[in-house]
Coordinates of C-alpha atoms and ligand atoms in Angstrom, one line a residue:
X558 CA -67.8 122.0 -82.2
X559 CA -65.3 120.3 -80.3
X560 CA -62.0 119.6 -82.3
X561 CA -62.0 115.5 -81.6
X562 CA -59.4 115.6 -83.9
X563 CA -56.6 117.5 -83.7
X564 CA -55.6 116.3 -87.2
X565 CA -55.9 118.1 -90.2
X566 CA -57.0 115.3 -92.4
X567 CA -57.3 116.0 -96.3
X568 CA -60.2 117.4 -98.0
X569 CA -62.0 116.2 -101.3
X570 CA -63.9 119.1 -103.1
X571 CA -64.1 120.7 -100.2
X572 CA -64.5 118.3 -97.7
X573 CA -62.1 117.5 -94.6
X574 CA -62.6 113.6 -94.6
X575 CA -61.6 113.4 -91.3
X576 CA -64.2 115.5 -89.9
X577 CA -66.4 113.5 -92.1
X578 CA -65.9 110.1 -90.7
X579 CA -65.7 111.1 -87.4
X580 CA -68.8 113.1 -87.5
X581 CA -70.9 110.0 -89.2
X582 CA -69.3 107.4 -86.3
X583 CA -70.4 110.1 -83.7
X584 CA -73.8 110.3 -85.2
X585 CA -74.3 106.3 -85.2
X586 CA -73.7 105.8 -81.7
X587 CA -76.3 108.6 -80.8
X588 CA -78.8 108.0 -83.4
X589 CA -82.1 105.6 -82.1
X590 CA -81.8 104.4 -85.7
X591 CA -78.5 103.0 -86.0
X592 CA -78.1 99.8 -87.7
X593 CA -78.8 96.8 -85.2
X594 CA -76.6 94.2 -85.5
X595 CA -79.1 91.2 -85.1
X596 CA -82.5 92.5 -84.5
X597 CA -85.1 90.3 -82.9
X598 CA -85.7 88.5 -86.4
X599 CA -89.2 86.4 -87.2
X600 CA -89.5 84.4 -89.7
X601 CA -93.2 83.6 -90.8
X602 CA -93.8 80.8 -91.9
X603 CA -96.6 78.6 -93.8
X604 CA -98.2 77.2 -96.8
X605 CA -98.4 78.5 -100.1
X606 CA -101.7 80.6 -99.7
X607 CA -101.8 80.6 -96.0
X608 CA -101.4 84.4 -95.8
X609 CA -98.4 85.3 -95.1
X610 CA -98.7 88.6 -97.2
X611 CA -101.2 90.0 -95.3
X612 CA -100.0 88.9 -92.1
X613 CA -96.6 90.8 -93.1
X614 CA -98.9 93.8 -94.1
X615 CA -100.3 94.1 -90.9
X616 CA -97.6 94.1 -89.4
X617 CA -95.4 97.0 -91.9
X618 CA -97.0 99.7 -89.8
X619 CA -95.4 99.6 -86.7
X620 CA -92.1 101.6 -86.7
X621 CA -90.3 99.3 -84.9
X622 CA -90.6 96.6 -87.4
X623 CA -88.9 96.1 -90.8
X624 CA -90.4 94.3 -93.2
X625 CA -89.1 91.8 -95.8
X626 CA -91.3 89.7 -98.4
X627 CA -90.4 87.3 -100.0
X628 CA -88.4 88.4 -102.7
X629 CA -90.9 86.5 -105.4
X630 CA -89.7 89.4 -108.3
X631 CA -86.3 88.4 -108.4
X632 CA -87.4 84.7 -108.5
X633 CA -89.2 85.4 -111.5
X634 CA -86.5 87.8 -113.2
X635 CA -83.3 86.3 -113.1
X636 CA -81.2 87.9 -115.8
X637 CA -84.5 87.5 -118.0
X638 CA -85.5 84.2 -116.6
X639 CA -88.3 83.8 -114.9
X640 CA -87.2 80.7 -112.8
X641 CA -90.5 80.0 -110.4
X642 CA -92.4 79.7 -113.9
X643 CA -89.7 77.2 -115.2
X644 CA -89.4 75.2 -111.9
X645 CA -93.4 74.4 -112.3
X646 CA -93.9 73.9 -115.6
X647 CA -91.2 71.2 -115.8
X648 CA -89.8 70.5 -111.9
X649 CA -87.7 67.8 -112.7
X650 CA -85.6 70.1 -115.4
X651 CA -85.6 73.2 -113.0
X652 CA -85.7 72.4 -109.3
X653 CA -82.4 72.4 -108.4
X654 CA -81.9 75.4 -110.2
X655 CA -84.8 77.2 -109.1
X656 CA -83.8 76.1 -104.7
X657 CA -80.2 77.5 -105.6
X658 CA -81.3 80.8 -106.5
X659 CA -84.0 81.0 -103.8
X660 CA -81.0 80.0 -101.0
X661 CA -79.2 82.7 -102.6
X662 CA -81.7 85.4 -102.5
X663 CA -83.1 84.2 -98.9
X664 CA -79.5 84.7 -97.6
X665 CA -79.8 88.3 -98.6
X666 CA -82.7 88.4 -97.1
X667 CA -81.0 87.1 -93.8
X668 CA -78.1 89.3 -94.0
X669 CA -79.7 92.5 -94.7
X670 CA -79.3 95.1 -92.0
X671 CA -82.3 97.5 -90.7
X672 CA -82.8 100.4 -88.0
X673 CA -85.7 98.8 -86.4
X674 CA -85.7 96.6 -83.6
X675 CA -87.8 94.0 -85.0
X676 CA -87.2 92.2 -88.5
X677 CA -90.0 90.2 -90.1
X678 CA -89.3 87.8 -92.9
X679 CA -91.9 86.0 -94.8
X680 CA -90.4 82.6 -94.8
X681 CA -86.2 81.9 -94.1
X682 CA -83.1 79.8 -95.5
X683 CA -84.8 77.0 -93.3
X684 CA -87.9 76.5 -94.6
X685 CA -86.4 76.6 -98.4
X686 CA -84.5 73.8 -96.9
X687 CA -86.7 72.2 -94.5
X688 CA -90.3 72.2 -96.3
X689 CA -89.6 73.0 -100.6
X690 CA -86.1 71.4 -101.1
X691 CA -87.5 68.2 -98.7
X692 CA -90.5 68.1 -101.0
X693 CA -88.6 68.2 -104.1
X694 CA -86.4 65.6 -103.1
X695 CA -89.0 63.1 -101.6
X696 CA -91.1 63.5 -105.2
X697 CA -87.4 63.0 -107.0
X698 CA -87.7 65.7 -108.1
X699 CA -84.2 67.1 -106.9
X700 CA -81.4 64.3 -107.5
X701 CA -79.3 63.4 -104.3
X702 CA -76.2 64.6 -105.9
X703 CA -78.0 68.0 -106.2
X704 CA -79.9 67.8 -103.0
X705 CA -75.9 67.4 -101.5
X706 CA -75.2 70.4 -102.9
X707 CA -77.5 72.0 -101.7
X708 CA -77.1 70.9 -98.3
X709 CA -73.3 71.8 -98.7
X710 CA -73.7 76.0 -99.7
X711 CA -76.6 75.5 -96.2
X712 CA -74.0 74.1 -93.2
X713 CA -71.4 76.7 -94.6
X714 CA -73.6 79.6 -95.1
X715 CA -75.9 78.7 -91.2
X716 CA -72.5 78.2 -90.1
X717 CA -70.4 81.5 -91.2
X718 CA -73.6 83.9 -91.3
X719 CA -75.8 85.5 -89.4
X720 CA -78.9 83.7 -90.2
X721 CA -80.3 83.4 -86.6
X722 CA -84.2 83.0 -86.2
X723 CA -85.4 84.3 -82.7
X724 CA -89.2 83.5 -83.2
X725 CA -91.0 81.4 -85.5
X726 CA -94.4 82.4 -86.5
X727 CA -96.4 79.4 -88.3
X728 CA -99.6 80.1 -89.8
X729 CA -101.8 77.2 -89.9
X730 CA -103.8 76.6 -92.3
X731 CA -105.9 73.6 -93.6
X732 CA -104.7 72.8 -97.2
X733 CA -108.3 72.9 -98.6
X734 CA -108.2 76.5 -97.4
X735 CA -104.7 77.3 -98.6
X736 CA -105.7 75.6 -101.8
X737 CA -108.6 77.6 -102.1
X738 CA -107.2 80.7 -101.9
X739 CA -104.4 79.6 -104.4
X740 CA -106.7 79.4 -106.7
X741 CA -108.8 82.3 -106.0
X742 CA -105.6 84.9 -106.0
X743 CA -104.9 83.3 -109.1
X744 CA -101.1 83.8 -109.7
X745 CA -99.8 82.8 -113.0
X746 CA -97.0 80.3 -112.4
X747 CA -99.2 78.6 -109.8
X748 CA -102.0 77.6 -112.2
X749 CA -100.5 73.9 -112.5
X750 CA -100.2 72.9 -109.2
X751 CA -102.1 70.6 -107.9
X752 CA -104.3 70.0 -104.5
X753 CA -101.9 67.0 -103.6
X754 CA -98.7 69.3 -103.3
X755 CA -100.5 72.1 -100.8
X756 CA -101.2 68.5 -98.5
X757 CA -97.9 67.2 -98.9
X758 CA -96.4 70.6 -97.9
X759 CA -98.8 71.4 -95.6
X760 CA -98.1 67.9 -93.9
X761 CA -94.3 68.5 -94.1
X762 CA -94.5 71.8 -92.5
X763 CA -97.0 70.1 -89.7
X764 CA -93.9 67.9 -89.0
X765 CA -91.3 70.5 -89.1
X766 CA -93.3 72.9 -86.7
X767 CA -96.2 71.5 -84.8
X768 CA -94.6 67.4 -84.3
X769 CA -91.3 68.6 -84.4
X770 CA -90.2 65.0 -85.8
X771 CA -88.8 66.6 -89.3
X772 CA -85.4 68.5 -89.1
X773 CA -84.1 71.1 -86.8
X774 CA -86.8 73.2 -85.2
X775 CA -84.4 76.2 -85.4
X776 CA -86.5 79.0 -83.1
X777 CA -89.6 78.6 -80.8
X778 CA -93.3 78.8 -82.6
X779 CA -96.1 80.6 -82.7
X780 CA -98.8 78.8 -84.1
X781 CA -101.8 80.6 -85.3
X782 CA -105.0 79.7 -86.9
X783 CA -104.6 81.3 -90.4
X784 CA -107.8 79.3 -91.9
X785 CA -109.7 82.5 -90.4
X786 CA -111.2 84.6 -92.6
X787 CA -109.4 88.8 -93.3
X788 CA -112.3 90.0 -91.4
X789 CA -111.4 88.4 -88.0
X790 CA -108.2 87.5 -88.7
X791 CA -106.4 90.4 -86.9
X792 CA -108.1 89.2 -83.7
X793 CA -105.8 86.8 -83.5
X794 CA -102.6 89.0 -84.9
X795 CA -103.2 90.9 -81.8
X796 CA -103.3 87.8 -79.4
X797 CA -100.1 87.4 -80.3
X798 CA -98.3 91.0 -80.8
X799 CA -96.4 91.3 -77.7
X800 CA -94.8 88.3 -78.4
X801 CA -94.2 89.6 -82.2
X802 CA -92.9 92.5 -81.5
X803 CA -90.7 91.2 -79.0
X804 CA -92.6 93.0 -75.8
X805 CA -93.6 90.4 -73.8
X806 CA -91.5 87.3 -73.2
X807 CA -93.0 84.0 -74.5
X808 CA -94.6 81.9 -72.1
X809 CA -94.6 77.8 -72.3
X810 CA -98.5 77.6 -72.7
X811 CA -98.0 79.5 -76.0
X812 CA -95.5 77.6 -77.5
Ligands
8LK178 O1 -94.1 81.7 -102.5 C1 -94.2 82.0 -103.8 C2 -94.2 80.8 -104.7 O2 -92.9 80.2 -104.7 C3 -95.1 79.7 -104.3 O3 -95.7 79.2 -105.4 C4 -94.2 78.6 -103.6 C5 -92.9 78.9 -104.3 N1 -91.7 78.6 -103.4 C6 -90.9 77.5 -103.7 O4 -91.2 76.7 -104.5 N2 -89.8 77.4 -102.9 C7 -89.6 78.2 -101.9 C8 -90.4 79.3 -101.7 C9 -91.5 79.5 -102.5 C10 -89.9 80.0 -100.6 C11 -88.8 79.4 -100.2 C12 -87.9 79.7 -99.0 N3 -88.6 78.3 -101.0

């Protein structure tokens, strides 16, 4: 090997730790896999049951595409608590508390670096802002004061971070057909909530993404129709695929 360095460094059980360091930055810049530092990042978006989960599963095989669910475990197991639970079976005790954590762990979500060219996130920092924390405060759910602070940690954090959203992808569904499949999947913490709530969200996240009259439309969407059934429905991942995975440039008639 080429001596880079012609400095002796120091060595740690046997290790020159110049050499070291030098050897990992020279494999970064050749490696395919180095960390990107913003990755063409997509944040799907939708309904509760509109599924997002297999949407994100479909996607998980290509190798140019990392993955990130929604990170639902840590929701439900914060130091022992399981917050989502709390936040629906009393909203008005727990919402605030419950959005905090979420911006927290969507944040992490945001920041968290890959090797792939393409990142996939099932929802963002904007929808927790734009759709949940909107519906909590319109049903007073979330004080103002709290809503405030909220919206305080949100400008600094979109501000200082890197929490840039190159592609939305919104998948429409009709809230009977959300609801439906709510209930059908059967999730614990979800057994309270009622049919009114999927149509208020849905109709919130109609005005975010398809009216544009709510908030700060923060990427261009993709809008696809997610009331089709598993068995058909990757028909219509595939219409859209270039555009997912960043291959093909989007074009105004699909926007
Ligand atoms: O998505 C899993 C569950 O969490 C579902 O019942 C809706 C709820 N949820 C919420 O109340 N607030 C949220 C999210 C999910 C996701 C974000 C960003 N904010």
């Amino acid at each position: 090997m080429i001596e880079l360095f012609p400095l002796k460094g120091f060595t740690i059980g046997g290790m020159n730790i110049v050499k070291k360091i030098v050897s990992k930055m020279a494999n970064s810049l050749a490696s395919p896999t180095s960390v990107l530092s913003h990755p063409f990042t997509v944040a799907v978006e939708g309904n509760v049951g509109s599924g997002k989960t297999t949407f994100l599963n479909y996607f998980n095989k290509f190798d140019n595409v990392g993955v990130f669910a929604e990170p639902i475990d840590l929701w439900r197991n914060c130091n022992g608590y399981n917050l989502l639970d709390l936040m629906y079976k009393d909203p008005k005790k727990w919402s605030f508390t419950f959005q905090s954590y979420v911006q927290l762990t969507m944040l992490r979500q945001h920041q968290k670096k890959i090797h792939q060219p393409v990142k996939l996130m099932e929802r963002s920092l904007y929808s927790a802002r734009y759709c949940f924390v909107e519906k909590m405060s319109r049903d007073g759910l979330m004080a103002a004061p709290s809503v405030a602070v909220i919206d305080e940690w949100f400008k600094y954090i979109t501000k200082f971070e890197d929490t840039k959203v190159d592609l939305i992808v919104y998948l429409k569904t009709s809230p009977e057909v959300a609801y439906e499949r709510i209930l059908k999947r059967n999730r614990s913490e979800e057994r309270t909530v009622p049919f009114e709530y999927i149509q208020a969200l849905h109709d919130i996240h109609e005005d975010w993404l398809c009216r544009k009259t709510l908030h700060n439309c923060v990427a261009p969407v993709i809008i696809l129709n997610a009331d089709l059934d598993r068995s058909v429905i990757e028909e219509e991942y595939e219409r859209f695929g270039p555009h997912i995975l960043n291959k093909m440039p989007l074009q105004a008639e699909v926007l």
